[in-house]
Amino acid sequence: MAIDHETLLGWLSRLKLTAIRDQLDTLLDEAARQDLTMRETLAFLCEREIARKDERRVEMAMKIAHFPHARELDGFDFDAQPSVDPLQIRELATARWVAHGEAVLLLGPPGVGKSHLAIALGREVIRQNHTVLFTTAQALVAALVKAHGEGRLEERLAFLAKPKLLIVDELGYLPFDPNAAHLFFQLVSRRYERGAMLITSNRSVGEWGTVFGDPVVATAILDRLLHHSHVITIRGDSYRLREKRRSGLLQKATPSLEPAGNEPL
Ligand code: ADP
Ligand code: MG
């Protein structure tokens, strides 16, 4: 069957086989050089196309996730943070907990790497083929309050219930007003046992009553979050300050910024 090059490229476009289309000659030359059979050639071409589609899917999902910046587990210095168990983090990076709709709480004082780990884990979860949305507690609550005021709360909750993993960063930096706490509770209930959540906080779980301004709502939220959960409490000094100290910008050890009673539960 004689077929001209342009027509073939057109067919590949129509089938959305863009990786094969864009590198057709190179790939066919490669197949010939390796003396591949027809079946092997087909498999080789499919492999390239799948690799490209996976890359695109991950790229797109990373954009949709709205990470504030890129952080990877490779860039996390576990030696600098002995209270974090690398094996536990590697286990979480497999995203099994996400598939099961569980929760991860990353607790600890400012600068110890909570957001770094949250972003890095979120990125791994995307590579494991799950959808992720990253937000801060403040932005999340503002969005819920606004939607509530506009009579679109249901729509907003449905949107926030969609991603397989919802990351809520910086819970506890600002206390919630009672209305906001109740809206947050509705979100947690909506996602409970359906979608996973990863929450970072500078407050111990024992202090969440204060964060939510209402111990009853806090208990109801914690009840759901802790039911199937992994709580990681990071101790120690801020990594940023530590780096500064190292480079001689700060002379003495800075007093720990850890709030009093920073113990889990
Ligand atoms: P937190 O969210 O706990 O306040 P961050 O995750 O924002 O802290 O960390 C502050 C900065 O220090 C970030 O740039 C982060 O990448 C870096 N950092 C913190 N801990 C580590 C670590 N153990 N290894 C490498 N970088 C770290
Ligand atoms: Mg942070």
Coordinates of C-alpha atoms and ligand atoms in Angstrom, one line a residue:
M1 CA 0.0 0.0 0.0
A2 CA 1.6 3.2 -1.2
I3 CA 0.9 6.1 1.0
D4 CA 2.5 9.5 0.9
H5 CA 4.2 11.0 3.9
E6 CA 1.8 13.9 4.3
T7 CA -1.3 11.7 4.3
L8 CA 0.2 9.4 6.9
L9 CA 1.0 12.4 9.1
G10 CA -2.6 13.5 8.7
W11 CA -3.9 10.1 9.8
L12 CA -1.6 10.2 12.8
S13 CA -2.9 13.7 13.7
R14 CA -6.5 12.5 13.3
L15 CA -5.7 9.6 15.7
K16 CA -4.0 12.1 18.0
L17 CA -0.8 10.0 17.9
T18 CA 1.3 13.1 18.2
A19 CA 4.4 11.6 19.6
I20 CA 4.6 9.1 16.7
R21 CA 3.6 11.9 14.2
D22 CA 6.3 14.3 15.4
Q23 CA 9.1 11.7 15.4
L24 CA 7.9 9.4 12.7
D25 CA 11.1 9.2 10.6
T26 CA 13.4 9.0 13.7
L27 CA 11.3 6.2 15.3
L28 CA 11.1 4.2 12.1
D29 CA 14.8 4.5 11.5
E30 CA 15.4 3.4 15.0
A31 CA 13.1 0.4 14.6
A32 CA 15.0 -0.5 11.4
R33 CA 18.4 -0.1 13.1
Q34 CA 17.3 -2.5 15.9
D35 CA 15.9 -4.9 13.3
L36 CA 12.5 -4.9 15.1
T37 CA 9.8 -7.2 13.8
M38 CA 6.5 -5.5 12.8
R39 CA 5.0 -6.5 16.2
E40 CA 8.0 -5.1 18.0
T41 CA 7.8 -1.9 16.0
L42 CA 4.2 -1.4 16.8
A43 CA 4.9 -1.9 20.5
F44 CA 7.9 0.5 20.3
L45 CA 5.7 3.2 18.7
C46 CA 2.9 2.6 21.2
E47 CA 5.4 2.9 24.0
R48 CA 6.5 6.3 22.8
E49 CA 3.0 7.5 22.4
I50 CA 2.0 6.4 25.9
A51 CA 5.1 8.0 27.4
R52 CA 4.1 11.3 25.7
K53 CA 0.5 11.1 26.8
D54 CA 1.6 10.3 30.4
E55 CA 3.9 13.3 30.4
R56 CA 1.1 15.6 29.1
R57 CA -1.4 14.3 31.6
V58 CA 1.0 14.9 34.5
E59 CA 1.9 18.4 33.2
M60 CA -1.8 19.2 32.9
A61 CA -2.6 17.8 36.4
M62 CA 0.3 19.8 37.9
K63 CA -1.2 23.0 36.5
I64 CA -4.7 22.1 37.7
A65 CA -3.4 21.3 41.2
H66 CA -2.3 25.0 41.7
F67 CA 0.9 24.3 43.7
P68 CA 2.4 27.6 44.8
H69 CA 5.8 26.4 43.7
A70 CA 7.6 23.1 42.8
R71 CA 9.1 21.0 45.6
E72 CA 10.2 17.4 45.3
L73 CA 11.0 14.7 47.8
D74 CA 14.5 14.4 46.2
G75 CA 15.1 17.9 47.4
F76 CA 14.1 17.2 51.0
D77 CA 17.1 16.8 53.3
F78 CA 15.9 14.0 55.7
D79 CA 19.2 14.2 57.7
A80 CA 18.3 17.8 58.6
Q81 CA 14.9 16.6 59.9
P82 CA 15.3 13.5 62.1
S83 CA 11.7 13.7 63.3
V84 CA 10.5 12.8 59.8
D85 CA 10.7 9.1 59.0
P86 CA 11.9 8.8 55.3
L87 CA 10.3 5.3 55.1
Q88 CA 6.9 6.7 56.1
I89 CA 7.2 9.5 53.5
R90 CA 8.2 7.0 50.8
E91 CA 5.2 4.9 51.7
L92 CA 3.0 8.0 51.4
A93 CA 4.6 8.7 48.1
T94 CA 3.1 5.5 46.7
A95 CA -0.4 7.2 47.1
R96 CA -2.0 4.1 48.5
W97 CA -3.5 6.3 51.3
V98 CA -5.0 8.5 48.6
A99 CA -6.6 5.5 46.9
H100 CA -8.2 4.6 50.2
G101 CA -9.4 8.2 50.9
E102 CA -7.3 8.6 54.1
A103 CA -6.0 11.7 55.7
V104 CA -2.4 13.0 56.4
L105 CA -1.8 15.7 59.0
L106 CA 1.6 17.3 58.9
L107 CA 2.1 19.2 62.1
G108 CA 5.0 21.4 63.3
P109 CA 6.3 24.9 63.8
P110 CA 7.1 27.3 60.9
G111 CA 9.9 26.5 58.5
V112 CA 10.3 22.8 59.3
G113 CA 9.3 21.6 55.8
K114 CA 5.5 21.0 56.1
S115 CA 4.6 22.8 52.9
H116 CA 7.6 21.3 51.1
L117 CA 6.5 17.8 52.0
A118 CA 2.9 18.6 51.2
I119 CA 3.8 19.8 47.7
A120 CA 6.3 17.0 47.1
L121 CA 3.8 14.4 48.1
G122 CA 1.1 16.0 46.1
R123 CA 3.3 15.8 43.0
E124 CA 4.0 12.2 43.6
V125 CA 0.3 11.5 44.0
I126 CA -0.3 13.1 40.6
R127 CA 2.4 10.9 39.1
Q128 CA 0.4 7.9 40.5
N129 CA -2.5 9.1 38.4
H130 CA -4.7 10.8 40.9
T131 CA -6.1 14.4 40.7
V132 CA -4.9 16.9 43.3
L133 CA -5.9 20.4 44.4
F134 CA -3.7 22.5 46.6
T135 CA -5.1 25.4 48.6
T136 CA -4.3 27.3 51.8
A137 CA -6.8 27.2 54.7
Q138 CA -7.3 30.9 54.3
A139 CA -8.1 30.8 50.6
L140 CA -10.3 27.8 51.1
V141 CA -12.4 29.4 53.8
A142 CA -12.6 32.6 51.9
A143 CA -13.9 30.7 48.9
L144 CA -16.5 28.8 51.0
V145 CA -17.7 31.9 52.8
K146 CA -18.0 33.8 49.4
A147 CA -19.9 30.9 47.8
H148 CA -22.2 30.6 50.8
G149 CA -23.0 34.3 50.6
E150 CA -23.8 34.0 46.9
G151 CA -26.0 30.9 47.5
R152 CA -23.5 28.7 45.6
L153 CA -22.1 26.7 48.5
E154 CA -23.3 23.4 47.1
E155 CA -21.5 24.1 43.8
R156 CA -18.3 25.0 45.6
L157 CA -18.4 21.9 47.9
A158 CA -19.0 19.7 44.8
F159 CA -16.0 21.3 43.2
L160 CA -13.8 20.8 46.3
A161 CA -15.0 17.2 46.6
K162 CA -13.8 16.3 43.1
P163 CA -10.0 16.0 43.4
K164 CA -8.9 12.7 44.8
L165 CA -6.6 14.6 47.1
L166 CA -7.2 18.0 48.6
I167 CA -4.2 19.6 50.2
V168 CA -5.0 22.4 52.8
D169 CA -1.9 24.2 53.8
E170 CA -1.4 26.4 56.8
L171 CA -4.4 25.6 58.9
G172 CA -4.2 27.5 62.2
Y173 CA -2.2 30.5 61.2
L174 CA -5.5 32.4 61.4
P175 CA -8.4 31.4 63.6
F176 CA -11.7 30.6 61.9
D177 CA -14.9 32.4 62.7
P178 CA -17.7 30.1 63.7
N179 CA -19.4 30.3 60.3
A180 CA -16.1 29.5 58.6
A181 CA -15.5 26.6 60.9
H182 CA -18.9 25.1 60.1
L183 CA -18.3 25.5 56.4
F184 CA -14.9 23.7 56.8
F185 CA -16.7 21.0 58.7
Q186 CA -19.1 20.5 55.8
L187 CA -16.2 20.2 53.4
V188 CA -14.5 17.6 55.6
S189 CA -17.8 15.6 55.9
R190 CA -18.3 15.8 52.2
R191 CA -14.9 14.3 51.5
Y192 CA -14.9 11.9 54.4
E193 CA -14.1 8.3 53.2
R194 CA -14.4 9.4 49.6
G195 CA -11.4 11.7 49.0
A196 CA -8.1 12.0 50.7
M197 CA -7.0 15.2 52.5
L198 CA -3.5 16.4 53.5
I199 CA -3.6 19.2 56.0
T200 CA -0.6 21.1 57.4
S201 CA -0.8 23.0 60.6
N202 CA 1.5 24.8 63.0
R203 CA -0.9 23.9 65.7
S204 CA -1.1 20.5 67.5
V205 CA -4.4 18.7 67.2
G206 CA -5.1 19.6 70.8
E207 CA -5.2 23.2 69.8
W208 CA -7.6 22.9 67.0
G209 CA -10.5 23.8 69.3
T210 CA -9.0 27.3 69.4
V211 CA -8.3 27.3 65.7
F212 CA -11.9 26.5 64.9
G213 CA -13.2 28.8 67.7
D214 CA -15.5 26.0 68.8
P215 CA -14.5 22.7 70.5
V216 CA -17.6 20.9 69.3
V217 CA -17.0 21.6 65.6
A218 CA -13.3 20.9 66.1
T219 CA -14.1 17.5 67.6
A220 CA -16.5 16.7 64.7
I221 CA -13.8 17.7 62.2
L222 CA -11.0 15.7 63.9
D223 CA -13.3 12.7 64.4
R224 CA -13.5 12.4 60.6
L225 CA -9.9 13.4 59.8
L226 CA -8.3 11.1 62.4
H227 CA -10.4 8.1 61.7
H228 CA -8.2 6.8 58.9
S229 CA -5.1 9.0 59.3
H230 CA -1.4 9.4 59.3
V231 CA -0.2 12.1 61.7
I232 CA 3.3 13.3 61.3
T233 CA 4.6 15.7 63.9
I234 CA 7.8 17.5 62.8
R235 CA 9.9 19.0 65.5
G236 CA 13.0 21.1 65.4
D237 CA 14.2 24.5 64.1
S238 CA 13.2 26.3 61.0
Y239 CA 15.2 25.0 58.0
R240 CA 15.4 28.6 56.6
L241 CA 16.9 29.9 59.8
R242 CA 19.2 26.9 60.0
E243 CA 20.5 27.7 56.4
K244 CA 21.0 31.3 57.4
R245 CA 22.9 30.3 60.5
R246 CA 25.1 28.0 58.4
S247 CA 26.0 30.8 56.0
G248 CA 26.9 33.0 59.0
L249 CA 24.0 35.4 58.7
L250 CA 22.7 34.4 62.1
Q251 CA 25.3 33.8 64.8
K252 CA 23.7 32.0 67.6
A253 CA 21.0 29.4 67.7
T254 CA 17.6 31.2 67.4
P255 CA 15.1 30.2 70.0
S256 CA 12.7 27.6 68.7
L257 CA 9.5 29.1 67.2
E258 CA 7.6 26.0 68.2
P259 CA 4.4 27.0 70.0
A260 CA 3.9 25.6 73.5
G261 CA 2.5 22.1 73.8
N262 CA 3.1 21.1 70.2
E263 CA 2.3 17.5 70.6
P264 CA 0.0 15.4 68.5
L265 CA -3.4 14.7 70.0
Ligands
ADP1 P1 6.7 25.1 56.7 O1 5.7 24.9 55.7 O2 6.8 24.0 57.7 O3 6.6 26.5 57.3 P2 8.4 25.1 54.4 O4 8.1 23.7 53.8 O5 7.9 26.2 53.7 O6 8.1 25.1 55.9 O7 10.0 25.2 54.4 C1 10.7 26.4 54.4 C2 11.7 26.4 53.3 O8 12.8 25.5 53.7 C3 11.2 25.9 52.0 O9 11.9 26.5 50.9 C4 11.6 24.4 52.0 O10 11.8 23.9 50.7 C5 12.9 24.4 52.8 N1 13.0 23.2 53.6 C6 12.5 23.0 54.8 N2 12.8 21.8 55.3 C7 13.7 21.3 54.4 C8 14.5 20.1 54.4 N3 14.4 19.2 55.4 N4 15.2 19.9 53.3 C9 15.3 20.8 52.3 N5 14.6 21.9 52.3 C10 13.8 22.2 53.3
MG2 MG 4.2 26.2 55.0

